[in-house]
Amino acid sequence: MTDTETVETTETTETVEKVEKVEKLIQPDLQFAKDVVAAGGDSLKKCYQCATCTVVCNVTPEDNPFPRKEMVQAQWGLKDELYSNPDIWLCHQCSDCTAYCPRGAKPGEVLGAIRKMSLQEFATPSILSKLVGSPSGLLVLLALPVVILLGLISAFGNFPSKLPLGDEIVYAEFAPTLLAIDLPFTIAFFFALAMFFLGIKNYWGAMAEGKKLSGSVIASIKGVIVEILTHTRFDKCDLIPKRKISHMLLLYSFLILAVATGIGFAREWGHLLGMELEHPLYIPMKILGNIGAVALLLGLAIVITNRFAKAAQLGLGSYFDWLLILVISTVAVTGTMAELLRIGNYAPVAYWVYFIHLVSVFFLFAYAPYSKMAHMLYRATAMVFSKMTGRNGA
Ligand code: SF4
Ligand code: SF4
């Protein structure tokens, strides 16, 4: 082969490789684009790629910034690129981009819809994701805890009609702690934990494929925990300044309530094992529980007020967003009411309010890997991954 022929052959091979690469890169999946629209990104088609959103986003790293590139990927239906892209979770949904988009394309909401779809992609079993993501699944999801808890209460406890309504209200007489509370809630807790593990494992696998990870896992996790506890990235959001306060109130109320629940659990099991933990732990548990409940109610009030105050600019949000707000609100309101009704000794309503509280807590935790609640772990995972890949600004 002459030198000229060798050069021609090399050029031809490079051209073929380039064509193959282009063909591989651009394989539009229009059904996926339609799914994004159906999942709450209905403004996607309005985007004409001006990049204003990327310019106004204060959260994005400067290198290879978002959300314009995600808008292009979504319009082309580039599902794999989006699902394996940590940036869709680095977005903190502050909606600054949505407010400034000249076309009303709402990139913040489009990314929210893609996050929901990404949960459905990675979470297992997928049927639960589909049920949580659609209003038509709500009754089925509610039926499960109602049937389980009613079954356990009828087997081991007492319906209010069997309890002496004039006497002091004791919720443990209605739903025995060990068999009607600890048993189903422990199973729900470990189920959620296992499903979270599988979902996050799938997500990490998709992100890490073909990528070079260099940073330390421990140092990255530590950095992310500090960022989450201080909510520093929320400082960068312009449009909804109170979002940091409401988000922190919700986060810390959950942490406080988790500690109070842990104390309650230790007290109860200590009692069962004959240890005298009753008196010293009862008061801090109650105090923490009440502080957590007030913080939760306050955080929810700010979240809901913000959403309505900015509705004209940003829209009210999707069913997926509101389902979580509704479930947490039900947990907070029924928990507070159950305590007040017990103090006021109003038994005819108290036991049923307590029952609704149990159902809503079960709903919140058992379905957490499929609901917007999962954003805590998916976003934290994306932040760890970004640190480990040296994503600029992450
Ligand atoms: S979403 Fe809006 S601001 Fe962003 S590129 Fe598209 S049209 Fe421009
Ligand atoms: S919602 Fe906020 S964080 Fe997300 S892309 Fe828009 S401006 Fe950036």
mmCIF file with all atom_site columns, N, CA, C and O in Angstrom, residues 1-35:
data_model
loop_
_atom_site.group_PDB
_atom_site.id
_atom_site.type_symbol
_atom_site.label_atom_id
_atom_site.label_alt_id
_atom_site.label_comp_id
_atom_site.label_asym_id
_atom_site.label_entity_id
_atom_site.label_seq_id
_atom_site.pdbx_PDB_ins_code
_atom_site.Cartn_x
_atom_site.Cartn_y
_atom_site.Cartn_z
_atom_site.occupancy
_atom_site.B_iso_or_equiv
_atom_site.pdbx_formal_charge
_atom_site.auth_seq_id
_atom_site.auth_comp_id
_atom_site.auth_asym_id
_atom_site.auth_atom_id
_atom_site.pdbx_PDB_model_num
ATOM 1   N N  . MET A 1 1  ? 0.849   -1.207 0.000  1.00 0.00 ? 1  MET A N  1
ATOM 2   C CA . MET A 1 1  ? 0.000   0.000  0.000  1.00 0.00 ? 1  MET A CA 1
ATOM 3   C C  . MET A 1 1  ? 0.886   1.259  0.000  1.00 0.00 ? 1  MET A C  1
ATOM 4   O O  . MET A 1 1  ? 1.855   1.348  0.748  1.00 0.00 ? 1  MET A O  1
ATOM 5   N N  . THR A 1 2  ? 0.546   2.205  -0.922 1.00 0.00 ? 2  THR A N  1
ATOM 6   C CA . THR A 1 2  ? 1.367   3.421  -0.983 1.00 0.00 ? 2  THR A CA 1
ATOM 7   C C  . THR A 1 2  ? 1.019   4.328  0.202  1.00 0.00 ? 2  THR A C  1
ATOM 8   O O  . THR A 1 2  ? 0.013   4.141  0.879  1.00 0.00 ? 2  THR A O  1
ATOM 9   N N  . ASP A 1 3  ? 1.880   5.370  0.393  1.00 0.00 ? 3  ASP A N  1
ATOM 10  C CA . ASP A 1 3  ? 1.633   6.327  1.486  1.00 0.00 ? 3  ASP A CA 1
ATOM 11  C C  . ASP A 1 3  ? 0.297   7.027  1.307  1.00 0.00 ? 3  ASP A C  1
ATOM 12  O O  . ASP A 1 3  ? -0.459  7.264  2.242  1.00 0.00 ? 3  ASP A O  1
ATOM 13  N N  . THR A 1 4  ? 0.005   7.386  0.018  1.00 0.00 ? 4  THR A N  1
ATOM 14  C CA . THR A 1 4  ? -1.243  8.104  -0.266 1.00 0.00 ? 4  THR A CA 1
ATOM 15  C C  . THR A 1 4  ? -2.448  7.232  0.102  1.00 0.00 ? 4  THR A C  1
ATOM 16  O O  . THR A 1 4  ? -3.417  7.692  0.711  1.00 0.00 ? 4  THR A O  1
ATOM 17  N N  . GLU A 1 5  ? -2.343  5.920  -0.278 1.00 0.00 ? 5  GLU A N  1
ATOM 18  C CA . GLU A 1 5  ? -3.459  5.006  0.035  1.00 0.00 ? 5  GLU A CA 1
ATOM 19  C C  . GLU A 1 5  ? -3.639  4.854  1.561  1.00 0.00 ? 5  GLU A C  1
ATOM 20  O O  . GLU A 1 5  ? -4.760  4.789  2.061  1.00 0.00 ? 5  GLU A O  1
ATOM 21  N N  . THR A 1 6  ? -2.489  4.823  2.276  1.00 0.00 ? 6  THR A N  1
ATOM 22  C CA . THR A 1 6  ? -2.572  4.681  3.736  1.00 0.00 ? 6  THR A CA 1
ATOM 23  C C  . THR A 1 6  ? -3.289  5.875  4.350  1.00 0.00 ? 6  THR A C  1
ATOM 24  O O  . THR A 1 6  ? -4.172  5.734  5.206  1.00 0.00 ? 6  THR A O  1
ATOM 25  N N  . VAL A 1 7  ? -2.911  7.089  3.872  1.00 0.00 ? 7  VAL A N  1
ATOM 26  C CA . VAL A 1 7  ? -3.542  8.311  4.399  1.00 0.00 ? 7  VAL A CA 1
ATOM 27  C C  . VAL A 1 7  ? -5.032  8.285  4.103  1.00 0.00 ? 7  VAL A C  1
ATOM 28  O O  . VAL A 1 7  ? -5.874  8.568  4.960  1.00 0.00 ? 7  VAL A O  1
ATOM 29  N N  . GLU A 1 8  ? -5.412  7.887  2.864  1.00 0.00 ? 8  GLU A N  1
ATOM 30  C CA . GLU A 1 8  ? -6.831  7.852  2.492  1.00 0.00 ? 8  GLU A CA 1
ATOM 31  C C  . GLU A 1 8  ? -7.601  6.862  3.361  1.00 0.00 ? 8  GLU A C  1
ATOM 32  O O  . GLU A 1 8  ? -8.707  7.132  3.814  1.00 0.00 ? 8  GLU A O  1
ATOM 33  N N  . THR A 1 9  ? -6.971  5.669  3.594  1.00 0.00 ? 9  THR A N  1
ATOM 34  C CA . THR A 1 9  ? -7.642  4.656  4.406  1.00 0.00 ? 9  THR A CA 1
ATOM 35  C C  . THR A 1 9  ? -7.863  5.159  5.833  1.00 0.00 ? 9  THR A C  1
ATOM 36  O O  . THR A 1 9  ? -8.935  5.005  6.417  1.00 0.00 ? 9  THR A O  1
ATOM 37  N N  . THR A 1 10 ? -6.817  5.814  6.378  1.00 0.00 ? 10 THR A N  1
ATOM 38  C CA . THR A 1 10 ? -6.935  6.353  7.746  1.00 0.00 ? 10 THR A CA 1
ATOM 39  C C  . THR A 1 10 ? -8.057  7.383  7.818  1.00 0.00 ? 10 THR A C  1
ATOM 40  O O  . THR A 1 10 ? -8.882  7.387  8.725  1.00 0.00 ? 10 THR A O  1
ATOM 41  N N  . GLU A 1 11 ? -8.083  8.292  6.813  1.00 0.00 ? 11 GLU A N  1
ATOM 42  C CA . GLU A 1 11 ? -9.123  9.331  6.824  1.00 0.00 ? 11 GLU A CA 1
ATOM 43  C C  . GLU A 1 11 ? -10.512 8.724  6.720  1.00 0.00 ? 11 GLU A C  1
ATOM 44  O O  . GLU A 1 11 ? -11.446 9.143  7.392  1.00 0.00 ? 11 GLU A O  1
ATOM 45  N N  . THR A 1 12 ? -10.622 7.685  5.842  1.00 0.00 ? 12 THR A N  1
ATOM 46  C CA . THR A 1 12 ? -11.934 7.040  5.684  1.00 0.00 ? 12 THR A CA 1
ATOM 47  C C  . THR A 1 12 ? -12.379 6.407  7.005  1.00 0.00 ? 12 THR A C  1
ATOM 48  O O  . THR A 1 12 ? -13.525 6.547  7.430  1.00 0.00 ? 12 THR A O  1
ATOM 49  N N  . THR A 1 13 ? -11.420 5.732  7.688  1.00 0.00 ? 13 THR A N  1
ATOM 50  C CA . THR A 1 13 ? -11.761 5.089  8.963  1.00 0.00 ? 13 THR A CA 1
ATOM 51  C C  . THR A 1 13 ? -12.218 6.126  9.977  1.00 0.00 ? 13 THR A C  1
ATOM 52  O O  . THR A 1 13 ? -13.211 5.942  10.685 1.00 0.00 ? 13 THR A O  1
ATOM 53  N N  . GLU A 1 14 ? -11.476 7.268  10.032 1.00 0.00 ? 14 GLU A N  1
ATOM 54  C CA . GLU A 1 14 ? -11.852 8.321  10.996 1.00 0.00 ? 14 GLU A CA 1
ATOM 55  C C  . GLU A 1 14 ? -13.235 8.864  10.688 1.00 0.00 ? 14 GLU A C  1
ATOM 56  O O  . GLU A 1 14 ? -14.043 9.118  11.580 1.00 0.00 ? 14 GLU A O  1
ATOM 57  N N  . THR A 1 15 ? -13.506 9.041  9.360  1.00 0.00 ? 15 THR A N  1
ATOM 58  C CA . THR A 1 15 ? -14.817 9.567  8.975  1.00 0.00 ? 15 THR A CA 1
ATOM 59  C C  . THR A 1 15 ? -15.924 8.613  9.404  1.00 0.00 ? 15 THR A C  1
ATOM 60  O O  . THR A 1 15 ? -16.943 9.021  9.954  1.00 0.00 ? 15 THR A O  1
ATOM 61  N N  . VAL A 1 16 ? -15.698 7.298  9.145  1.00 0.00 ? 16 VAL A N  1
ATOM 62  C CA . VAL A 1 16 ? -16.710 6.300  9.526  1.00 0.00 ? 16 VAL A CA 1
ATOM 63  C C  . VAL A 1 16 ? -16.938 6.332  11.039 1.00 0.00 ? 16 VAL A C  1
ATOM 64  O O  . VAL A 1 16 ? -18.074 6.333  11.521 1.00 0.00 ? 16 VAL A O  1
ATOM 65  N N  . GLU A 1 17 ? -15.805 6.444  11.799 1.00 0.00 ? 17 GLU A N  1
ATOM 66  C CA . GLU A 1 17 ? -15.937 6.487  13.265 1.00 0.00 ? 17 GLU A CA 1
ATOM 67  C C  . GLU A 1 17 ? -16.735 7.699  13.707 1.00 0.00 ? 17 GLU A C  1
ATOM 68  O O  . GLU A 1 17 ? -17.582 7.632  14.592 1.00 0.00 ? 17 GLU A O  1
ATOM 69  N N  . LYS A 1 18 ? -16.441 8.857  13.035 1.00 0.00 ? 18 LYS A N  1
ATOM 70  C CA . LYS A 1 18 ? -17.156 10.082 13.391 1.00 0.00 ? 18 LYS A CA 1
ATOM 71  C C  . LYS A 1 18 ? -18.644 9.935  13.126 1.00 0.00 ? 18 LYS A C  1
ATOM 72  O O  . LYS A 1 18 ? -19.494 10.306 13.925 1.00 0.00 ? 18 LYS A O  1
ATOM 73  N N  . VAL A 1 19 ? -18.969 9.369  11.924 1.00 0.00 ? 19 VAL A N  1
ATOM 74  C CA . VAL A 1 19 ? -20.379 9.192  11.569 1.00 0.00 ? 19 VAL A CA 1
ATOM 75  C C  . VAL A 1 19 ? -21.060 8.281  12.581 1.00 0.00 ? 19 VAL A C  1
ATOM 76  O O  . VAL A 1 19 ? -22.150 8.554  13.071 1.00 0.00 ? 19 VAL A O  1
ATOM 77  N N  . GLU A 1 20 ? -20.339 7.179  12.944 1.00 0.00 ? 20 GLU A N  1
ATOM 78  C CA . GLU A 1 20 ? -20.928 6.244  13.922 1.00 0.00 ? 20 GLU A CA 1
ATOM 79  C C  . GLU A 1 20 ? -21.160 6.928  15.257 1.00 0.00 ? 20 GLU A C  1
ATOM 80  O O  . GLU A 1 20 ? -22.162 6.731  15.928 1.00 0.00 ? 20 GLU A O  1
ATOM 81  N N  . LYS A 1 21 ? -20.156 7.795  15.643 1.00 0.00 ? 21 LYS A N  1
ATOM 82  C CA . LYS A 1 21 ? -20.265 8.492  16.911 1.00 0.00 ? 21 LYS A CA 1
ATOM 83  C C  . LYS A 1 21 ? -21.482 9.410  16.908 1.00 0.00 ? 21 LYS A C  1
ATOM 84  O O  . LYS A 1 21 ? -22.268 9.461  17.846 1.00 0.00 ? 21 LYS A O  1
ATOM 85  N N  . VAL A 1 22 ? -21.626 10.172 15.767 1.00 0.00 ? 22 VAL A N  1
ATOM 86  C CA . VAL A 1 22 ? -22.755 11.092 15.670 1.00 0.00 ? 22 VAL A CA 1
ATOM 87  C C  . VAL A 1 22 ? -24.063 10.315 15.732 1.00 0.00 ? 22 VAL A C  1
ATOM 88  O O  . VAL A 1 22 ? -24.998 10.680 16.440 1.00 0.00 ? 22 VAL A O  1
ATOM 89  N N  . GLU A 1 23 ? -24.085 9.150  14.972 1.00 0.00 ? 23 GLU A N  1
ATOM 90  C CA . GLU A 1 23 ? -25.313 8.353  14.982 1.00 0.00 ? 23 GLU A CA 1
ATOM 91  C C  . GLU A 1 23 ? -25.614 7.844  16.391 1.00 0.00 ? 23 GLU A C  1
ATOM 92  O O  . GLU A 1 23 ? -26.742 7.785  16.817 1.00 0.00 ? 23 GLU A O  1
ATOM 93  N N  . LYS A 1 24 ? -24.526 7.507  17.124 1.00 0.00 ? 24 LYS A N  1
ATOM 94  C CA . LYS A 1 24 ? -24.706 6.980  18.472 1.00 0.00 ? 24 LYS A CA 1
ATOM 95  C C  . LYS A 1 24 ? -25.168 8.086  19.415 1.00 0.00 ? 24 LYS A C  1
ATOM 96  O O  . LYS A 1 24 ? -26.016 7.909  20.271 1.00 0.00 ? 24 LYS A O  1
ATOM 97  N N  . LEU A 1 25 ? -24.577 9.291  19.199 1.00 0.00 ? 25 LEU A N  1
ATOM 98  C CA . LEU A 1 25 ? -24.912 10.391 20.104 1.00 0.00 ? 25 LEU A CA 1
ATOM 99  C C  . LEU A 1 25 ? -26.355 10.851 19.936 1.00 0.00 ? 25 LEU A C  1
ATOM 100 O O  . LEU A 1 25 ? -27.050 11.104 20.893 1.00 0.00 ? 25 LEU A O  1
ATOM 101 N N  . ILE A 1 26 ? -26.767 10.940 18.677 1.00 0.00 ? 26 ILE A N  1
ATOM 102 C CA . ILE A 1 26 ? -28.106 11.478 18.453 1.00 0.00 ? 26 ILE A CA 1
ATOM 103 C C  . ILE A 1 26 ? -29.058 10.377 18.034 1.00 0.00 ? 26 ILE A C  1
ATOM 104 O O  . ILE A 1 26 ? -29.168 10.028 16.876 1.00 0.00 ? 26 ILE A O  1
ATOM 105 N N  . GLN A 1 27 ? -29.687 9.814  19.042 1.00 0.00 ? 27 GLN A N  1
ATOM 106 C CA . GLN A 1 27 ? -30.723 8.826  18.772 1.00 0.00 ? 27 GLN A CA 1
ATOM 107 C C  . GLN A 1 27 ? -31.969 9.279  19.507 1.00 0.00 ? 27 GLN A C  1
ATOM 108 O O  . GLN A 1 27 ? -32.209 8.894  20.648 1.00 0.00 ? 27 GLN A O  1
ATOM 109 N N  . PRO A 1 28 ? -32.692 10.186 18.880 1.00 0.00 ? 28 PRO A N  1
ATOM 110 C CA . PRO A 1 28 ? -33.827 10.791 19.585 1.00 0.00 ? 28 PRO A CA 1
ATOM 111 C C  . PRO A 1 28 ? -34.874 9.756  19.996 1.00 0.00 ? 28 PRO A C  1
ATOM 112 O O  . PRO A 1 28 ? -35.169 8.832  19.248 1.00 0.00 ? 28 PRO A O  1
ATOM 113 N N  . ASP A 1 29 ? -35.372 9.929  21.207 1.00 0.00 ? 29 ASP A N  1
ATOM 114 C CA . ASP A 1 29 ? -36.444 9.066  21.698 1.00 0.00 ? 29 ASP A CA 1
ATOM 115 C C  . ASP A 1 29 ? -37.622 9.998  21.978 1.00 0.00 ? 29 ASP A C  1
ATOM 116 O O  . ASP A 1 29 ? -37.718 10.598 23.047 1.00 0.00 ? 29 ASP A O  1
ATOM 117 N N  . LEU A 1 30 ? -38.460 10.140 20.965 1.00 0.00 ? 30 LEU A N  1
ATOM 118 C CA . LEU A 1 30 ? -39.526 11.131 21.089 1.00 0.00 ? 30 LEU A CA 1
ATOM 119 C C  . LEU A 1 30 ? -40.562 10.727 22.129 1.00 0.00 ? 30 LEU A C  1
ATOM 120 O O  . LEU A 1 30 ? -41.216 11.565 22.735 1.00 0.00 ? 30 LEU A O  1
ATOM 121 N N  . GLN A 1 31 ? -40.676 9.416  22.349 1.00 0.00 ? 31 GLN A N  1
ATOM 122 C CA . GLN A 1 31 ? -41.606 8.967  23.381 1.00 0.00 ? 31 GLN A CA 1
ATOM 123 C C  . GLN A 1 31 ? -41.155 9.457  24.753 1.00 0.00 ? 31 GLN A C  1
ATOM 124 O O  . GLN A 1 31 ? -41.946 9.881  25.592 1.00 0.00 ? 31 GLN A O  1
ATOM 125 N N  . PHE A 1 32 ? -39.813 9.431  24.959 1.00 0.00 ? 32 PHE A N  1
ATOM 126 C CA . PHE A 1 32 ? -39.286 9.916  26.236 1.00 0.00 ? 32 PHE A CA 1
ATOM 127 C C  . PHE A 1 32 ? -39.609 11.404 26.403 1.00 0.00 ? 32 PHE A C  1
ATOM 128 O O  . PHE A 1 32 ? -40.021 11.848 27.479 1.00 0.00 ? 32 PHE A O  1
ATOM 129 N N  . ALA A 1 33 ? -39.423 12.180 25.304 1.00 0.00 ? 33 ALA A N  1
ATOM 130 C CA . ALA A 1 33 ? -39.741 13.617 25.371 1.00 0.00 ? 33 ALA A CA 1
ATOM 131 C C  . ALA A 1 33 ? -41.216 13.810 25.725 1.00 0.00 ? 33 ALA A C  1
ATOM 132 O O  . ALA A 1 33 ? -41.575 14.670 26.543 1.00 0.00 ? 33 ALA A O  1
ATOM 133 N N  . LYS A 1 34 ? -42.074 12.968 25.152 1.00 0.00 ? 34 LYS A N  1
ATOM 134 C CA . LYS A 1 34 ? -43.510 13.063 25.461 1.00 0.00 ? 34 LYS A CA 1
ATOM 135 C C  . LYS A 1 34 ? -43.765 12.700 26.929 1.00 0.00 ? 34 LYS A C  1
ATOM 136 O O  . LYS A 1 34 ? -44.612 13.280 27.597 1.00 0.00 ? 34 LYS A O  1
ATOM 137 N N  . ASP A 1 35 ? -43.002 11.709 27.424 1.00 0.00 ? 35 ASP A N  1
ATOM 138 C CA . ASP A 1 35 ? -43.162 11.299 28.823 1.00 0.00 ? 35 ASP A CA 1
ATOM 139 C C  . ASP A 1 35 ? -42.763 12.425 29.782 1.00 0.00 ? 35 ASP A C  1
ATOM 140 O O  . ASP A 1 35 ? -43.386 12.608 30.828 1.00 0.00 ? 35 ASP A O  1
#
